[in-house]
mmCIF file of C-alpha atoms in Angstrom:
data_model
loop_
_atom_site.group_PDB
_atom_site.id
_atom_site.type_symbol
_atom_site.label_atom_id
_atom_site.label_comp_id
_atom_site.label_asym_id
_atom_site.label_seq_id
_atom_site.Cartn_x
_atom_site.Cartn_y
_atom_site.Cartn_z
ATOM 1 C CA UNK A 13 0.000 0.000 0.000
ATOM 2 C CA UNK A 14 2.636 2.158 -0.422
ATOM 3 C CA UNK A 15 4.479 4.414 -3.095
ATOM 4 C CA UNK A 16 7.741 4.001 -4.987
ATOM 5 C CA UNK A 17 10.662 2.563 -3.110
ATOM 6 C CA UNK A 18 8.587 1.316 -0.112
ATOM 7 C CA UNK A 19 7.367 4.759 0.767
ATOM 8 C CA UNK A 20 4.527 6.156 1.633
ATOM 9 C CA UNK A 21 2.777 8.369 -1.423
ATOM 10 C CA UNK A 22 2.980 12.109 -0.273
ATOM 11 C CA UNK A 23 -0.078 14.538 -0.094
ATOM 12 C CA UNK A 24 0.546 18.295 0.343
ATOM 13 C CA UNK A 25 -2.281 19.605 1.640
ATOM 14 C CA UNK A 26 -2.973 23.600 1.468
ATOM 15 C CA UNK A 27 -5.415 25.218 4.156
ATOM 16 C CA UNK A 28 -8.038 28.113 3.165
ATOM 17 C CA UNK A 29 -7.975 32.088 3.633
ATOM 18 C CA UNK A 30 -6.232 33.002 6.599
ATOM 19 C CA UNK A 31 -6.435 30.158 8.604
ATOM 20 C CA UNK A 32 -3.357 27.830 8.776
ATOM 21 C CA UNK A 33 -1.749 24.307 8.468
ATOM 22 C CA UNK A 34 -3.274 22.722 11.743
ATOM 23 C CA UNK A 35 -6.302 24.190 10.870
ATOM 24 C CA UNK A 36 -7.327 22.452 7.580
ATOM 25 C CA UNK A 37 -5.713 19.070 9.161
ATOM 26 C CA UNK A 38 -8.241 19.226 12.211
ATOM 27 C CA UNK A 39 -10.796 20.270 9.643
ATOM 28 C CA UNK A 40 -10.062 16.937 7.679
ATOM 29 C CA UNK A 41 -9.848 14.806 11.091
ATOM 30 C CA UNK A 42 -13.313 14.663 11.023
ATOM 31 C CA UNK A 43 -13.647 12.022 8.164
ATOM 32 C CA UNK A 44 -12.840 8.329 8.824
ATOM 33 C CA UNK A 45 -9.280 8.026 9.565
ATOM 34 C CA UNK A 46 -8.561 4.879 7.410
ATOM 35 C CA UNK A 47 -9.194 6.757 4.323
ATOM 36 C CA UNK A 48 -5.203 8.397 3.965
ATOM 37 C CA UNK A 49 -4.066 6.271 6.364
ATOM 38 C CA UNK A 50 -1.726 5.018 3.563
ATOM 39 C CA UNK A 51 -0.542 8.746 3.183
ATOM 40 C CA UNK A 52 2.045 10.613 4.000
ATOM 41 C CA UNK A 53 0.364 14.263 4.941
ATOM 42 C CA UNK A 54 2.188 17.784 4.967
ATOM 43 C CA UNK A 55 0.448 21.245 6.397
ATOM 44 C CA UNK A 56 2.384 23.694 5.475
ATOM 45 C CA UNK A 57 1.368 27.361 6.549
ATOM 46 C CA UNK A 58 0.527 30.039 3.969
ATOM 47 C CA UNK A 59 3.723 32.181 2.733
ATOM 48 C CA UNK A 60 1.711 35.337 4.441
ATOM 49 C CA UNK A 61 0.576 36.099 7.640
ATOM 50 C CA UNK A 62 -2.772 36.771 7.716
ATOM 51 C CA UNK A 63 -3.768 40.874 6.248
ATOM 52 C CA UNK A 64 -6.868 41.139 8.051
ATOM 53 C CA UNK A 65 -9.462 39.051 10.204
ATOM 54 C CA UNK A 66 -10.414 35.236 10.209
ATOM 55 C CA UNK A 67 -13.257 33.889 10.167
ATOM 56 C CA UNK A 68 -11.734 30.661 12.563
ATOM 57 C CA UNK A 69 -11.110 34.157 15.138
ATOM 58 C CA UNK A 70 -12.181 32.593 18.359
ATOM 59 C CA UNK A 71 -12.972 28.927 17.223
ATOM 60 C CA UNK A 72 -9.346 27.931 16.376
ATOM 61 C CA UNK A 73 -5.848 29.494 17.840
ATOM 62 C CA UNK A 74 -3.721 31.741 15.586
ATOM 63 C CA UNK A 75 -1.264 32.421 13.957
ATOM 64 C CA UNK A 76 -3.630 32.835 10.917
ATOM 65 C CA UNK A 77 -1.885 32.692 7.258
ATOM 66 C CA UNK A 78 -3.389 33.341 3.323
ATOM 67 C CA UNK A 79 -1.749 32.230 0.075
ATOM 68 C CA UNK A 80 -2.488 35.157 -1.905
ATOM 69 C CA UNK A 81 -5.189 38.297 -1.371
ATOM 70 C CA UNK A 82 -8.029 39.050 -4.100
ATOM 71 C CA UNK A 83 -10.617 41.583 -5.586
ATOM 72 C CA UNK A 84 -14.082 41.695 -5.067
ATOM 73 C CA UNK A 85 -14.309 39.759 -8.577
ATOM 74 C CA UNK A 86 -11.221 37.418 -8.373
ATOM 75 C CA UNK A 87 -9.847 38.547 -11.745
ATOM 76 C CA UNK A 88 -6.927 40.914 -9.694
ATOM 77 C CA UNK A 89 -4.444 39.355 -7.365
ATOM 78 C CA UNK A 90 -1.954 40.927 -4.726
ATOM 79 C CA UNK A 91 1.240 38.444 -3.682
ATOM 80 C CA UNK A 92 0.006 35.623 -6.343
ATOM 81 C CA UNK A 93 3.567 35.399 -7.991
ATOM 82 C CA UNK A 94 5.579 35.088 -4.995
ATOM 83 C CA UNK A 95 2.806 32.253 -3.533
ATOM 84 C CA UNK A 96 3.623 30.243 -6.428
ATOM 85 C CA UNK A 97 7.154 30.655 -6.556
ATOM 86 C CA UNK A 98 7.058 29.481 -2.450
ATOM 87 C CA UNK A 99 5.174 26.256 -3.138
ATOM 88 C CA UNK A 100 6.840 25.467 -6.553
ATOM 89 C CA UNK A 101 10.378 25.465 -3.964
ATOM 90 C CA UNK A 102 8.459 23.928 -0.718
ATOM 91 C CA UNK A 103 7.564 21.066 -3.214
ATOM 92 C CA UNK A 104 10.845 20.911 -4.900
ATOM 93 C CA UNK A 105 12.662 20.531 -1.871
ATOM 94 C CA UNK A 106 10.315 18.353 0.175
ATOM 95 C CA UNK A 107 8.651 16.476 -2.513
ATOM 96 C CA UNK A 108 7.720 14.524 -4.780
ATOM 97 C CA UNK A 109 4.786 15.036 -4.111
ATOM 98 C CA UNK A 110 1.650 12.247 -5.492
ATOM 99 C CA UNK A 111 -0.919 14.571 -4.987
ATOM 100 C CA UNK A 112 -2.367 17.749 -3.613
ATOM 101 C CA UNK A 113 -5.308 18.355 -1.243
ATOM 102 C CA UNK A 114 -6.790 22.075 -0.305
ATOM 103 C CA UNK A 115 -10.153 23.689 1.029
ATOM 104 C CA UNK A 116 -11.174 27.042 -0.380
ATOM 105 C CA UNK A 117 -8.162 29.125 -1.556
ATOM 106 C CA UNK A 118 -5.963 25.875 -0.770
ATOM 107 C CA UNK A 119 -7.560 23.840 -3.212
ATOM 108 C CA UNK A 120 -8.255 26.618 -5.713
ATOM 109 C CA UNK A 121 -3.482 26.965 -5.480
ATOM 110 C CA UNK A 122 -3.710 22.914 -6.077
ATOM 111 C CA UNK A 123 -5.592 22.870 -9.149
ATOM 112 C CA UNK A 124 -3.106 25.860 -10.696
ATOM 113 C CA UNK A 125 -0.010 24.084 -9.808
ATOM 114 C CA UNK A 126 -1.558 21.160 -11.157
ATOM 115 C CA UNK A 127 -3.000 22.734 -14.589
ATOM 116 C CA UNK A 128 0.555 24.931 -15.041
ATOM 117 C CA UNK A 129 2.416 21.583 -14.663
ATOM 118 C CA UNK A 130 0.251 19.773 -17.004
ATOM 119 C CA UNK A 131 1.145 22.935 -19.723
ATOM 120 C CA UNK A 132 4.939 22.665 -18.875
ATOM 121 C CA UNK A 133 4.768 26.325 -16.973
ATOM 122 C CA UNK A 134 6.352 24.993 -13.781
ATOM 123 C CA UNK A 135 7.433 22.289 -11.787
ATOM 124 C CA UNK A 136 9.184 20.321 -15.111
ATOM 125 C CA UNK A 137 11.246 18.570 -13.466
ATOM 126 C CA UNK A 138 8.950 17.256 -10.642
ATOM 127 C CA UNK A 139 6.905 14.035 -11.854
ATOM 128 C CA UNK A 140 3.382 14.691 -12.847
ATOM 129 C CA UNK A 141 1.007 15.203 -9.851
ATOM 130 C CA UNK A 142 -1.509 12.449 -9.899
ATOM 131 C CA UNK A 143 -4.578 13.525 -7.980
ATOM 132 C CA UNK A 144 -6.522 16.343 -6.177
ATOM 133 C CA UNK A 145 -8.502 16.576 -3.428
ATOM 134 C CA UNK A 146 -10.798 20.018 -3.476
ATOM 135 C CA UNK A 147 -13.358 20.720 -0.974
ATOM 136 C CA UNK A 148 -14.627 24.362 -1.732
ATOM 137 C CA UNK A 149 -12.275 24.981 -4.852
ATOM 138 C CA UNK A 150 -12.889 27.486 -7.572
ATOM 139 C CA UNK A 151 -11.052 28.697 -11.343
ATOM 140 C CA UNK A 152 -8.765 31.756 -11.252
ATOM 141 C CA UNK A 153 -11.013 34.177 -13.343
ATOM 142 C CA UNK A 154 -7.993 36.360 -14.699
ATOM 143 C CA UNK A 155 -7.870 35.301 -18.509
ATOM 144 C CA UNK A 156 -3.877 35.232 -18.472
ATOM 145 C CA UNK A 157 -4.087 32.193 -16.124
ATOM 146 C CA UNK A 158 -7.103 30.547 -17.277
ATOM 147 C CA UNK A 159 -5.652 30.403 -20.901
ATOM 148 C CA UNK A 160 -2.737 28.039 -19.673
ATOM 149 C CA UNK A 161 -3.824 25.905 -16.438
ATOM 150 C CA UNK A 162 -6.976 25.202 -17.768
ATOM 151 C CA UNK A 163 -6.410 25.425 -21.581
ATOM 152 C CA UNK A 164 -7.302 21.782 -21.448
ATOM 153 C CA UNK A 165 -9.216 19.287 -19.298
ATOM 154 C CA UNK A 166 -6.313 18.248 -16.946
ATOM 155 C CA UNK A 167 -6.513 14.813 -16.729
ATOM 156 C CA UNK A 168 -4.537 14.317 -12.829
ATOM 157 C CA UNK A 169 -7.585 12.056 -10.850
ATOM 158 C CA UNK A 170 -9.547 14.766 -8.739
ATOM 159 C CA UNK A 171 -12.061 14.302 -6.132
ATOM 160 C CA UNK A 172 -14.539 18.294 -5.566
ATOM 161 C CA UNK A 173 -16.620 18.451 -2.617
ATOM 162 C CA UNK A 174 -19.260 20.837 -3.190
ATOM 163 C CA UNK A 175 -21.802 22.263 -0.764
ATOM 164 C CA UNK A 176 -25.136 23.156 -1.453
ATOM 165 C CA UNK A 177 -25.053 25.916 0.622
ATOM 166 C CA UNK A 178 -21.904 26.935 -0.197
ATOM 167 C CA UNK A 179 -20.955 30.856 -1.786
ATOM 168 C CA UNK A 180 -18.510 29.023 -4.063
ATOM 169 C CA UNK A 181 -21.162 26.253 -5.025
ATOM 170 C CA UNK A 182 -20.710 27.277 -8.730
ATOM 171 C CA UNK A 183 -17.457 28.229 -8.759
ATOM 172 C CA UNK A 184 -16.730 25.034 -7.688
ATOM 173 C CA UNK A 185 -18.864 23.163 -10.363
ATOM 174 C CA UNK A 186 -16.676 25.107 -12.829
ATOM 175 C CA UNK A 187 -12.922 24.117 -11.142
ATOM 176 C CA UNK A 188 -14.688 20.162 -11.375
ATOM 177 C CA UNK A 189 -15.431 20.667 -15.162
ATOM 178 C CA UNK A 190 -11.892 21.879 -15.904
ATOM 179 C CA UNK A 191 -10.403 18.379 -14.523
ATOM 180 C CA UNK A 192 -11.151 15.093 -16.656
ATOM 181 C CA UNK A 193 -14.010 12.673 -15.371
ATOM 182 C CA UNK A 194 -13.700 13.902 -11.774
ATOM 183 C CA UNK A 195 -15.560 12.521 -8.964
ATOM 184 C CA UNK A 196 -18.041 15.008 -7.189
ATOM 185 C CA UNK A 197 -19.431 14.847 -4.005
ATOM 186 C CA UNK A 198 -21.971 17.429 -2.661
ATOM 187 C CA UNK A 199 -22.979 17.657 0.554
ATOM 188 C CA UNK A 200 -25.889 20.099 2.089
ATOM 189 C CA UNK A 201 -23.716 22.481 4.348
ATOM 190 C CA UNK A 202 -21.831 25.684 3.257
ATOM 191 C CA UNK A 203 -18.346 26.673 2.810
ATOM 192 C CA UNK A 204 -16.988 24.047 4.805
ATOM 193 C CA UNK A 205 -15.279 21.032 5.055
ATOM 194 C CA UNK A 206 -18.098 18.679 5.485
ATOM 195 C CA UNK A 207 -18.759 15.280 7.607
ATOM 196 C CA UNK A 208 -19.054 12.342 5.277
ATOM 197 C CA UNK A 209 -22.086 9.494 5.818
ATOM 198 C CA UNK A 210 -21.429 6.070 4.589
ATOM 199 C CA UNK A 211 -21.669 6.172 0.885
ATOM 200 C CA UNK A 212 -19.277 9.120 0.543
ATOM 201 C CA UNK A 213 -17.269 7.387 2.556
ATOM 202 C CA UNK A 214 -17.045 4.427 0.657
ATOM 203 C CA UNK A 215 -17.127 6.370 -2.764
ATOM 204 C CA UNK A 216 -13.962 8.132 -1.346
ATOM 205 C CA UNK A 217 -12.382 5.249 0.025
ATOM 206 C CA UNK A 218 -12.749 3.231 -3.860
ATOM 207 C CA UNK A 219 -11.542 6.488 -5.091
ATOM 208 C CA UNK A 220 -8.012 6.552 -3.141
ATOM 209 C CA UNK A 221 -7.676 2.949 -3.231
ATOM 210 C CA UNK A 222 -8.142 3.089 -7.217
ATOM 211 C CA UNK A 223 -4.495 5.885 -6.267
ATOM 212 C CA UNK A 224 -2.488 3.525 -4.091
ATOM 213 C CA UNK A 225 -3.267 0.205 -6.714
ATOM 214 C CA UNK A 226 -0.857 2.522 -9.052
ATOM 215 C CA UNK A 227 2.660 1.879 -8.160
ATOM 216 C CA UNK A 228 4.637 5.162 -9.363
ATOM 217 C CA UNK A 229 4.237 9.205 -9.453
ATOM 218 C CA UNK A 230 2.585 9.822 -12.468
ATOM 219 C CA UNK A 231 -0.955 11.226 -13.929
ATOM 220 C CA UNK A 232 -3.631 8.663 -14.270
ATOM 221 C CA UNK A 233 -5.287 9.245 -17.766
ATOM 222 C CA UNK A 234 -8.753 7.325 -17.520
ATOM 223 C CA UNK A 235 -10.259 5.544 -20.924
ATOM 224 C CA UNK A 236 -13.718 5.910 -19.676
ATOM 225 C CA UNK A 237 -14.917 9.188 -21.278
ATOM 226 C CA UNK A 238 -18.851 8.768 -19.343
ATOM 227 C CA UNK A 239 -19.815 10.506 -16.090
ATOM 228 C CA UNK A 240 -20.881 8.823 -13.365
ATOM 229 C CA UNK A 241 -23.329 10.981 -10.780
ATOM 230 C CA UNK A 242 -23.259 9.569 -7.447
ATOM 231 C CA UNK A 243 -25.826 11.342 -5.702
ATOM 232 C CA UNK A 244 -26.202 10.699 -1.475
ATOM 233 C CA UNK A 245 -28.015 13.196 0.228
ATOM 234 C CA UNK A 246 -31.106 11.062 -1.720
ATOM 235 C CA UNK A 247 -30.784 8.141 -0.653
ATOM 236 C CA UNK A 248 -33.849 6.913 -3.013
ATOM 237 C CA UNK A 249 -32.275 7.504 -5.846
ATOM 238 C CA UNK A 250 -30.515 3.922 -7.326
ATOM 239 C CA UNK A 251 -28.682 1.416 -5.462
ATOM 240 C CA UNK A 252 -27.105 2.388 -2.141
ATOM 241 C CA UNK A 253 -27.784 6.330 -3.698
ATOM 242 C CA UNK A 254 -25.781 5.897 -6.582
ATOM 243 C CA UNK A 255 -27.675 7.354 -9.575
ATOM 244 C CA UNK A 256 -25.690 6.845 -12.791
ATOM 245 C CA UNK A 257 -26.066 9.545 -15.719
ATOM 246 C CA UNK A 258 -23.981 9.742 -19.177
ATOM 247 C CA UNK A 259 -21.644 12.313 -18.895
ATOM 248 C CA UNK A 260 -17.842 13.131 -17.576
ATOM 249 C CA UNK A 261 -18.075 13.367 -13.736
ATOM 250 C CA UNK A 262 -19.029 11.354 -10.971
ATOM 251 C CA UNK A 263 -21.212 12.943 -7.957
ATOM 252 C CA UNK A 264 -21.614 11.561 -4.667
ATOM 253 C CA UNK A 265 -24.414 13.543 -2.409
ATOM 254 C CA UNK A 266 -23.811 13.717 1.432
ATOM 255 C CA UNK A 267 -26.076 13.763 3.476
#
């Protein structure tokens, strides 16, 4: 169950807006344990301390850190260059990495680094990076990046959680569409990282075990062009909730 040369494979995992490493890894403690148990998990802090107040302000401890600070539109960026130019080195030197996992402005980064790679704009030299994990994700909206990391369907396996009650519901529905045949699973809360009932569980744990049957770094490239709609917060719909549509996703529902 483990990587190449008898190690385990290597997530980096990237926490949201001004909140930090330990955060997002208590945030993720809440799903069953066995699911990256196989891992090897890093929580690095945001480059920059935090410019202004968190939301996590009197729930979780500070420090409080952000990636990169944004317009009211997300087409303008302040400190996006030098973010990238951090991780690209943090993953350099403590990588390889297999894949990336990030909530909110964490997994927004992942996707980038992933769709840059995949267009030869950075990390050449690194092997491919094989899967994503984004819970609240969203597309960069500035045309000058959206031309290159998502100029085609980037075919690393990725796994988008998407709340029904979350402001980046849509946003999110758009990051899932830029990846090939992803695997979506909603859930009815908001911009969080949600608790998982059985069948997202289980859809989750076929999904990483599908990762650890492959025995080097590399992008997966799957043959099946369909999508596959898993849908569990109905749990009439199908078998076990799994409804199954034509398409190029698969959506699991939460409860």
């Amino acid at each position: 169950m483990e990587g190449e040369h008898g190690k385990k494979m290597k997530i980096l995992c990237l926490h949201g807006f001004r909140t930090s490493g330990s955060f997002i890894k208590k945030q993720i403690s809440k799903w069953d344990p066995s699911i990256f148990s196989q891992f090897h998990m890093e929580f690095p802090d945001g480059k920059f301390p935090a410019g202004g107040k968190s939301d996590i302000e009197g729930i979780f401890p500070p420090p409080y850190f952000e990636w990169f600070q944004f317009d009211k539109d997300f087409t303008k960026y302040t400190n996006l260059e030098e973010c990238i130019s951090y991780l690209t080195e943090y993953i350099i030197a403590n990588g390889p990495f297999d894949g990336f996992l990030g909530f909110s402005q964490g997994a927004t980064l992942s996707a980038l680094l992933i769709g840059y790679q995949a267009q030869g704009k950075l990390l050449k030299e690194h092997p491919p990076i094989k899967f994503l994990v984004s819970i609240s994700g969203s597309k960069f909206r500035d045309p000058s990046i959206c031309d290159v990391a998502y100029k085609e369907p980037i075919k690393a396996k990725s796994v988008h959680f998407i709340g029904e009650k979350d402001w980046l519901k849509i946003p999110s529905e758009e990051l899932a569409s830029a990846f090939h045949k992803p695997l979506i699973i909603r859930h009815p809360q908001g911009h969080t990282v949600p608790r998982l009932d059985e069948v997202a569980t289980g859809q989750l744990q076929n999904w990483v075990a599908e990762i650890i049957s492959q025995p080097k770094v590399g992008v997966s490239i799957c043959e099946d062009e369909n999508k596959v709609e898993v849908d569990s917060t109905n749990h009439d719909k199908g078998v076990n909730g799994v409804e199954i549509n034509k398409g190029n996703a698969e959506t699991v529902e939460v409860a």
